[in-house]
Amino acid sequence: MVELSIDEALSRALRDSEEVKLARAAVELAAAEVTIARSAAFPQVNTSLAYVRTFQSAFSSGFQLPHFPRFAPNPSAPLESRVRYLEQNAQTAAFSVIQDLVDGQALSLPFGRAHTYSTGLTASQLLFAGGRVKAGIEIAQHSYAAADYALAEEIAEIQLQVRAVYYQALFAQEVETIAQAALVQAASFLNQERLRLQAGYASDLDVLRAEVSLANIRPQLVEARNATSLALLNLKRIVNVPLQQPVRLTTPLEAPTAAELTRTGLAPRSYRRNARR
């Protein structure tokens, strides 16, 4: 048996409602968009790190280039000697440079290295955007406000549905109680008429009228019971209570006070975040 008051029904519905969860997610997404729009006005710093592991390359299989004499002209030698050196070694100069790369003697970057690391760092600051950043922030803030109002509307709609269904169930139970009391009263009246008939103070017509009155009340009781069952099933659906779970409504069915009838507006929302800070 689940004892359910109107406040508990409202809290369960707001906590488990898929529509409210979706509206709250939209508010969080809009708040993130505001943060993203504001970030465009701040410095942007990006870093990168890459690692390459070479398991096998053409140089790891024993590949070697033919040995060439190192191309190293002497800049302080006489002009004739330097010209003669260039004429004799110009054809092998390119092979000498390739040999240095393979052996790791040039730029300290040999080919076929097993581990390769690379890092990068970039920084930028927006100086002028023609008002696009400010407009983007304002658009994001308006989107956040719209999502916030949509959440408030969804919460109000859920509260209205829960209150309406809860009091419909209370009213149906009250009608069922009245119908049950009327049935008991009609059955008692029928017994009295039968006793009066036996005593000679009533006629068969009086007894027939009491029987008809009792028969007319029975469908009303069945209808009231069906209305109560349907109202409770609808309430269970909204507040996410298992359909087979018995429910007892603890909030009494009372007329609202004058202050409650004149009260307007929504309750303050503690979950709202101010995205304009």
CSV table of C-alpha atoms in Angstrom, one decimal:
chain,number,residue,atom,x,y,z
A,1,MET,CA,0.0,0.0,0.0
A,2,VAL,CA,1.4,3.4,-1.1
A,3,GLU,CA,0.2,6.4,0.9
A,4,LEU,CA,0.2,9.3,-1.5
A,5,SER,CA,-0.5,12.9,-0.6
A,6,ILE,CA,-0.8,15.7,-3.1
A,7,ASP,CA,2.7,17.0,-2.3
A,8,GLU,CA,4.2,13.6,-2.7
A,9,ALA,CA,2.4,13.1,-6.0
A,10,LEU,CA,3.7,16.4,-7.3
A,11,SER,CA,7.3,15.6,-6.2
A,12,ARG,CA,7.2,12.1,-7.8
A,13,ALA,CA,5.8,13.5,-11.0
A,14,LEU,CA,8.4,16.3,-11.3
A,15,ARG,CA,11.2,13.9,-10.4
A,16,ASP,CA,10.3,11.1,-12.8
A,17,SER,CA,8.6,13.0,-15.7
A,18,GLU,CA,10.3,12.5,-19.0
A,19,GLU,CA,9.0,15.8,-20.3
A,20,VAL,CA,10.5,17.7,-17.3
A,21,LYS,CA,13.8,15.9,-17.7
A,22,LEU,CA,13.9,16.8,-21.4
A,23,ALA,CA,13.1,20.5,-20.6
A,24,ARG,CA,15.9,20.6,-17.9
A,25,ALA,CA,18.3,19.1,-20.4
A,26,ALA,CA,17.4,21.8,-22.8
A,27,VAL,CA,18.2,24.4,-20.2
A,28,GLU,CA,21.6,22.9,-19.4
A,29,LEU,CA,22.3,22.8,-23.2
A,30,ALA,CA,21.4,26.4,-23.5
A,31,ALA,CA,23.6,27.4,-20.6
A,32,ALA,CA,26.5,25.5,-22.2
A,33,GLU,CA,25.9,27.4,-25.4
A,34,VAL,CA,26.1,30.7,-23.5
A,35,THR,CA,29.5,29.6,-22.1
A,36,ILE,CA,30.6,28.7,-25.6
A,37,ALA,CA,29.5,32.0,-27.0
A,38,ARG,CA,31.4,33.9,-24.3
A,39,SER,CA,34.5,31.8,-24.8
A,40,ALA,CA,35.0,33.4,-28.2
A,41,ALA,CA,35.9,36.7,-26.6
A,42,PHE,CA,38.7,35.2,-24.5
A,43,PRO,CA,42.2,34.0,-25.6
A,44,GLN,CA,42.3,30.6,-27.3
A,45,VAL,CA,45.2,28.3,-26.4
A,46,ASN,CA,45.5,24.9,-28.2
A,47,THR,CA,48.1,22.2,-27.6
A,48,SER,CA,48.8,19.0,-29.4
A,49,LEU,CA,50.9,16.0,-28.7
A,50,ALA,CA,51.6,13.1,-31.1
A,51,TYR,CA,53.6,9.9,-30.8
A,52,VAL,CA,54.5,7.5,-33.6
A,53,ARG,CA,55.9,4.0,-33.0
A,54,THR,CA,57.7,2.5,-36.0
A,55,PHE,CA,57.8,-1.3,-35.7
A,56,GLN,CA,59.6,-1.8,-39.0
A,57,SER,CA,60.9,0.4,-41.8
A,58,ALA,CA,63.1,0.1,-44.9
A,59,PHE,CA,66.1,1.1,-42.9
A,60,SER,CA,65.6,-1.6,-40.2
A,61,SER,CA,66.1,-4.4,-42.7
A,62,GLY,CA,69.8,-3.8,-43.2
A,63,PHE,CA,69.4,-1.3,-46.1
A,64,GLN,CA,72.6,0.7,-46.6
A,65,LEU,CA,73.6,3.3,-49.1
A,66,PRO,CA,76.9,3.0,-50.9
A,67,HIS,CA,79.6,4.9,-49.1
A,68,PHE,CA,80.5,8.3,-50.7
A,69,PRO,CA,83.2,10.7,-49.5
A,70,ARG,CA,81.8,13.5,-47.4
A,71,PHE,CA,81.2,16.6,-49.4
A,72,ALA,CA,83.0,19.3,-47.3
A,73,PRO,CA,84.7,22.0,-49.4
A,74,ASN,CA,87.3,24.1,-47.6
A,75,PRO,CA,86.2,27.8,-47.8
A,76,SER,CA,89.6,29.0,-46.8
A,77,ALA,CA,91.5,27.2,-49.6
A,78,PRO,CA,92.7,29.0,-52.7
A,79,LEU,CA,90.2,29.7,-55.5
A,80,GLU,CA,91.8,27.2,-57.9
A,81,SER,CA,91.7,24.5,-55.3
A,82,ARG,CA,88.1,25.1,-54.4
A,83,VAL,CA,87.0,25.1,-58.1
A,84,ARG,CA,89.0,21.9,-58.7
A,85,TYR,CA,87.3,20.3,-55.6
A,86,LEU,CA,83.8,21.3,-56.8
A,87,GLU,CA,84.5,19.9,-60.3
A,88,GLN,CA,85.6,16.6,-58.9
A,89,ASN,CA,82.9,16.1,-56.2
A,90,ALA,CA,79.8,17.9,-57.5
A,91,GLN,CA,78.3,14.7,-58.8
A,92,THR,CA,78.5,12.9,-55.4
A,93,ALA,CA,77.4,15.9,-53.3
A,94,ALA,CA,73.7,15.0,-53.3
A,95,PHE,CA,74.5,11.4,-52.3
A,96,SER,CA,76.7,12.7,-49.5
A,97,VAL,CA,73.7,14.7,-48.0
A,98,ILE,CA,71.4,11.6,-48.2
A,99,GLN,CA,74.1,9.6,-46.5
A,100,ASP,CA,74.2,12.1,-43.7
A,101,LEU,CA,70.4,12.0,-43.2
A,102,VAL,CA,70.4,8.2,-43.1
A,103,ASP,CA,73.3,8.1,-40.6
A,104,GLY,CA,71.7,10.8,-38.4
A,105,GLN,CA,74.5,13.3,-39.0
A,106,ALA,CA,72.2,16.0,-40.5
A,107,LEU,CA,69.7,17.9,-38.5
A,108,SER,CA,69.7,15.1,-35.9
A,109,LEU,CA,66.7,13.5,-37.6
A,110,PRO,CA,67.7,10.1,-39.0
A,111,PHE,CA,65.2,8.2,-41.1
A,112,GLY,CA,63.7,4.9,-39.6
A,113,ARG,CA,63.6,6.0,-36.0
A,114,ALA,CA,61.5,3.7,-33.7
A,115,HIS,CA,60.0,6.4,-31.5
A,116,THR,CA,58.9,9.8,-32.8
A,117,TYR,CA,57.4,12.6,-30.7
A,118,SER,CA,55.9,15.9,-31.8
A,119,THR,CA,54.3,18.7,-29.8
A,120,GLY,CA,52.6,21.9,-30.8
A,121,LEU,CA,51.3,25.0,-29.0
A,122,THR,CA,49.2,27.8,-30.5
A,123,ALA,CA,47.6,30.8,-29.0
A,124,SER,CA,45.2,33.4,-30.4
A,125,GLN,CA,43.2,36.4,-29.3
A,126,LEU,CA,40.3,37.8,-31.1
A,127,LEU,CA,40.7,41.6,-31.6
A,128,PHE,CA,37.9,42.6,-33.8
A,129,ALA,CA,34.9,40.6,-35.1
A,130,GLY,CA,32.5,43.3,-36.2
A,131,GLY,CA,30.0,42.7,-33.3
A,132,ARG,CA,29.5,39.0,-34.1
A,133,VAL,CA,30.7,37.9,-30.7
A,134,LYS,CA,28.4,40.2,-28.8
A,135,ALA,CA,25.5,39.2,-31.1
A,136,GLY,CA,26.3,35.5,-30.5
A,137,ILE,CA,26.3,36.0,-26.7
A,138,GLU,CA,22.9,37.8,-26.8
A,139,ILE,CA,21.4,35.1,-29.0
A,140,ALA,CA,22.6,32.4,-26.7
A,141,GLN,CA,21.2,34.3,-23.7
A,142,HIS,CA,17.8,34.6,-25.3
A,143,SER,CA,17.9,30.9,-26.1
A,144,TYR,CA,18.7,30.2,-22.5
A,145,ALA,CA,15.8,32.4,-21.4
A,146,ALA,CA,13.4,30.6,-23.8
A,147,ALA,CA,14.5,27.2,-22.6
A,148,ASP,CA,14.1,28.4,-19.0
A,149,TYR,CA,10.5,29.6,-19.7
A,150,ALA,CA,9.8,26.3,-21.5
A,151,LEU,CA,10.9,24.4,-18.4
A,152,ALA,CA,8.7,26.5,-16.1
A,153,GLU,CA,5.8,25.9,-18.5
A,154,GLU,CA,6.4,22.2,-18.5
A,155,ILE,CA,6.6,22.1,-14.7
A,156,ALA,CA,3.3,24.1,-14.4
A,157,GLU,CA,1.6,21.7,-16.9
A,158,ILE,CA,2.7,18.7,-14.9
A,159,GLN,CA,1.6,20.2,-11.7
A,160,LEU,CA,-1.8,21.0,-13.2
A,161,GLN,CA,-2.2,17.5,-14.5
A,162,VAL,CA,-1.3,15.9,-11.2
A,163,ARG,CA,-3.6,18.2,-9.2
A,164,ALA,CA,-6.5,17.6,-11.6
A,165,VAL,CA,-6.1,13.9,-11.6
A,166,TYR,CA,-5.5,13.6,-7.8
A,167,TYR,CA,-8.7,15.6,-7.0
A,168,GLN,CA,-10.6,13.7,-9.6
A,169,ALA,CA,-9.6,10.5,-7.9
A,170,LEU,CA,-10.6,12.0,-4.5
A,171,PHE,CA,-14.0,13.1,-5.9
A,172,ALA,CA,-14.6,9.7,-7.5
A,173,GLN,CA,-13.9,8.0,-4.2
A,174,GLU,CA,-16.3,10.4,-2.5
A,175,VAL,CA,-19.0,9.6,-5.1
A,176,GLU,CA,-18.4,5.9,-4.6
A,177,THR,CA,-18.8,6.3,-0.8
A,178,ILE,CA,-22.0,8.2,-1.3
A,179,ALA,CA,-23.3,5.6,-3.7
A,180,GLN,CA,-22.4,2.8,-1.3
A,181,ALA,CA,-24.2,4.6,1.6
A,182,ALA,CA,-27.3,5.2,-0.7
A,183,LEU,CA,-27.3,1.5,-1.5
A,184,VAL,CA,-27.2,0.5,2.1
A,185,GLN,CA,-30.0,2.9,2.9
A,186,ALA,CA,-32.1,1.6,0.0
A,187,ALA,CA,-31.6,-2.0,1.2
A,188,SER,CA,-32.6,-1.0,4.7
A,189,PHE,CA,-35.7,0.8,3.5
A,190,LEU,CA,-36.7,-2.3,1.5
A,191,ASN,CA,-36.4,-4.5,4.6
A,192,GLN,CA,-38.6,-2.0,6.5
A,193,GLU,CA,-41.2,-2.0,3.7
A,194,ARG,CA,-41.3,-5.8,3.7
A,195,LEU,CA,-41.8,-5.8,7.5
A,196,ARG,CA,-44.5,-3.2,7.2
A,197,LEU,CA,-46.1,-5.5,4.5
A,198,GLN,CA,-46.1,-8.4,6.8
A,199,ALA,CA,-47.6,-6.3,9.6
A,200,GLY,CA,-50.3,-5.0,7.3
A,201,TYR,CA,-49.2,-1.4,7.2
A,202,ALA,CA,-47.9,-1.4,3.6
A,203,SER,CA,-49.0,-2.7,0.2
A,204,ASP,CA,-47.2,-4.7,-2.4
A,205,LEU,CA,-46.8,-1.5,-4.4
A,206,ASP,CA,-44.7,0.1,-1.6
A,207,VAL,CA,-42.4,-2.9,-1.5
A,208,LEU,CA,-42.2,-2.9,-5.3
A,209,ARG,CA,-41.2,0.8,-5.2
A,210,ALA,CA,-38.4,0.1,-2.7
A,211,GLU,CA,-37.1,-2.8,-4.8
A,212,VAL,CA,-37.0,-0.5,-7.9
A,213,SER,CA,-35.2,2.2,-6.0
A,214,LEU,CA,-32.6,-0.3,-4.8
A,215,ALA,CA,-32.2,-1.7,-8.3
A,216,ASN,CA,-31.6,1.8,-9.7
A,217,ILE,CA,-28.9,2.6,-7.2
A,218,ARG,CA,-26.8,-0.5,-8.0
A,219,PRO,CA,-25.7,0.7,-11.5
A,220,GLN,CA,-24.8,4.0,-10.0
A,221,LEU,CA,-22.5,2.3,-7.5
A,222,VAL,CA,-20.9,0.2,-10.3
A,223,GLU,CA,-20.3,3.4,-12.3
A,224,ALA,CA,-18.8,5.2,-9.3
A,225,ARG,CA,-16.4,2.2,-8.7
A,226,ASN,CA,-15.3,2.2,-12.3
A,227,ALA,CA,-14.7,6.0,-12.2
A,228,THR,CA,-12.6,5.5,-9.1
A,229,SER,CA,-10.5,2.8,-10.7
A,230,LEU,CA,-10.0,4.8,-13.9
A,231,ALA,CA,-9.0,7.9,-11.9
A,232,LEU,CA,-6.5,6.0,-9.7
A,233,LEU,CA,-5.0,4.3,-12.8
A,234,ASN,CA,-4.6,7.7,-14.4
A,235,LEU,CA,-2.9,9.0,-11.3
A,236,LYS,CA,-0.6,6.0,-11.1
A,237,ARG,CA,0.4,6.7,-14.7
A,238,ILE,CA,1.3,10.3,-14.1
A,239,VAL,CA,3.2,9.8,-10.9
A,240,ASN,CA,4.9,6.5,-12.1
A,241,VAL,CA,3.4,4.1,-9.6
A,242,PRO,CA,3.1,0.4,-10.6
A,243,LEU,CA,-0.4,-0.3,-11.8
A,244,GLN,CA,-0.8,-3.3,-9.5
A,245,GLN,CA,0.3,-1.3,-6.4
A,246,PRO,CA,-2.6,-0.3,-4.2
A,247,VAL,CA,-2.7,3.5,-3.5
A,248,ARG,CA,-4.4,5.3,-0.6
A,249,LEU,CA,-4.9,9.1,-1.0
A,250,THR,CA,-4.1,10.9,2.2
A,251,THR,CA,-5.0,14.5,1.3
A,252,PRO,CA,-8.6,15.2,2.2
A,253,LEU,CA,-11.1,16.6,-0.3
A,254,GLU,CA,-11.6,20.1,1.0
A,255,ALA,CA,-12.8,23.3,-0.5
A,256,PRO,CA,-10.0,25.8,-1.2
A,257,THR,CA,-9.8,28.9,1.0
A,258,ALA,CA,-10.3,32.4,-0.3
A,259,ALA,CA,-6.5,33.1,-0.1
A,260,GLU,CA,-5.8,30.0,-2.3
A,261,LEU,CA,-8.4,31.0,-4.8
A,262,THR,CA,-6.8,34.5,-5.2
A,263,ARG,CA,-3.2,33.3,-5.3
A,264,THR,CA,-1.6,33.6,-8.8
A,265,GLY,CA,1.8,33.0,-10.2
A,266,LEU,CA,4.3,30.2,-10.1
A,267,ALA,CA,6.3,29.2,-7.2
A,268,PRO,CA,10.0,30.4,-7.2
A,269,ARG,CA,12.3,27.9,-8.8
A,270,SER,CA,15.5,27.1,-6.9
A,271,TYR,CA,17.1,25.2,-9.8
A,272,ARG,CA,17.3,28.2,-12.1
A,273,ARG,CA,20.8,29.4,-12.9
A,274,ASN,CA,21.6,32.9,-14.0
A,275,ALA,CA,23.5,32.6,-17.2
A,276,ARG,CA,24.0,36.3,-17.4
A,277,ARG,CA,26.5,36.5,-14.5
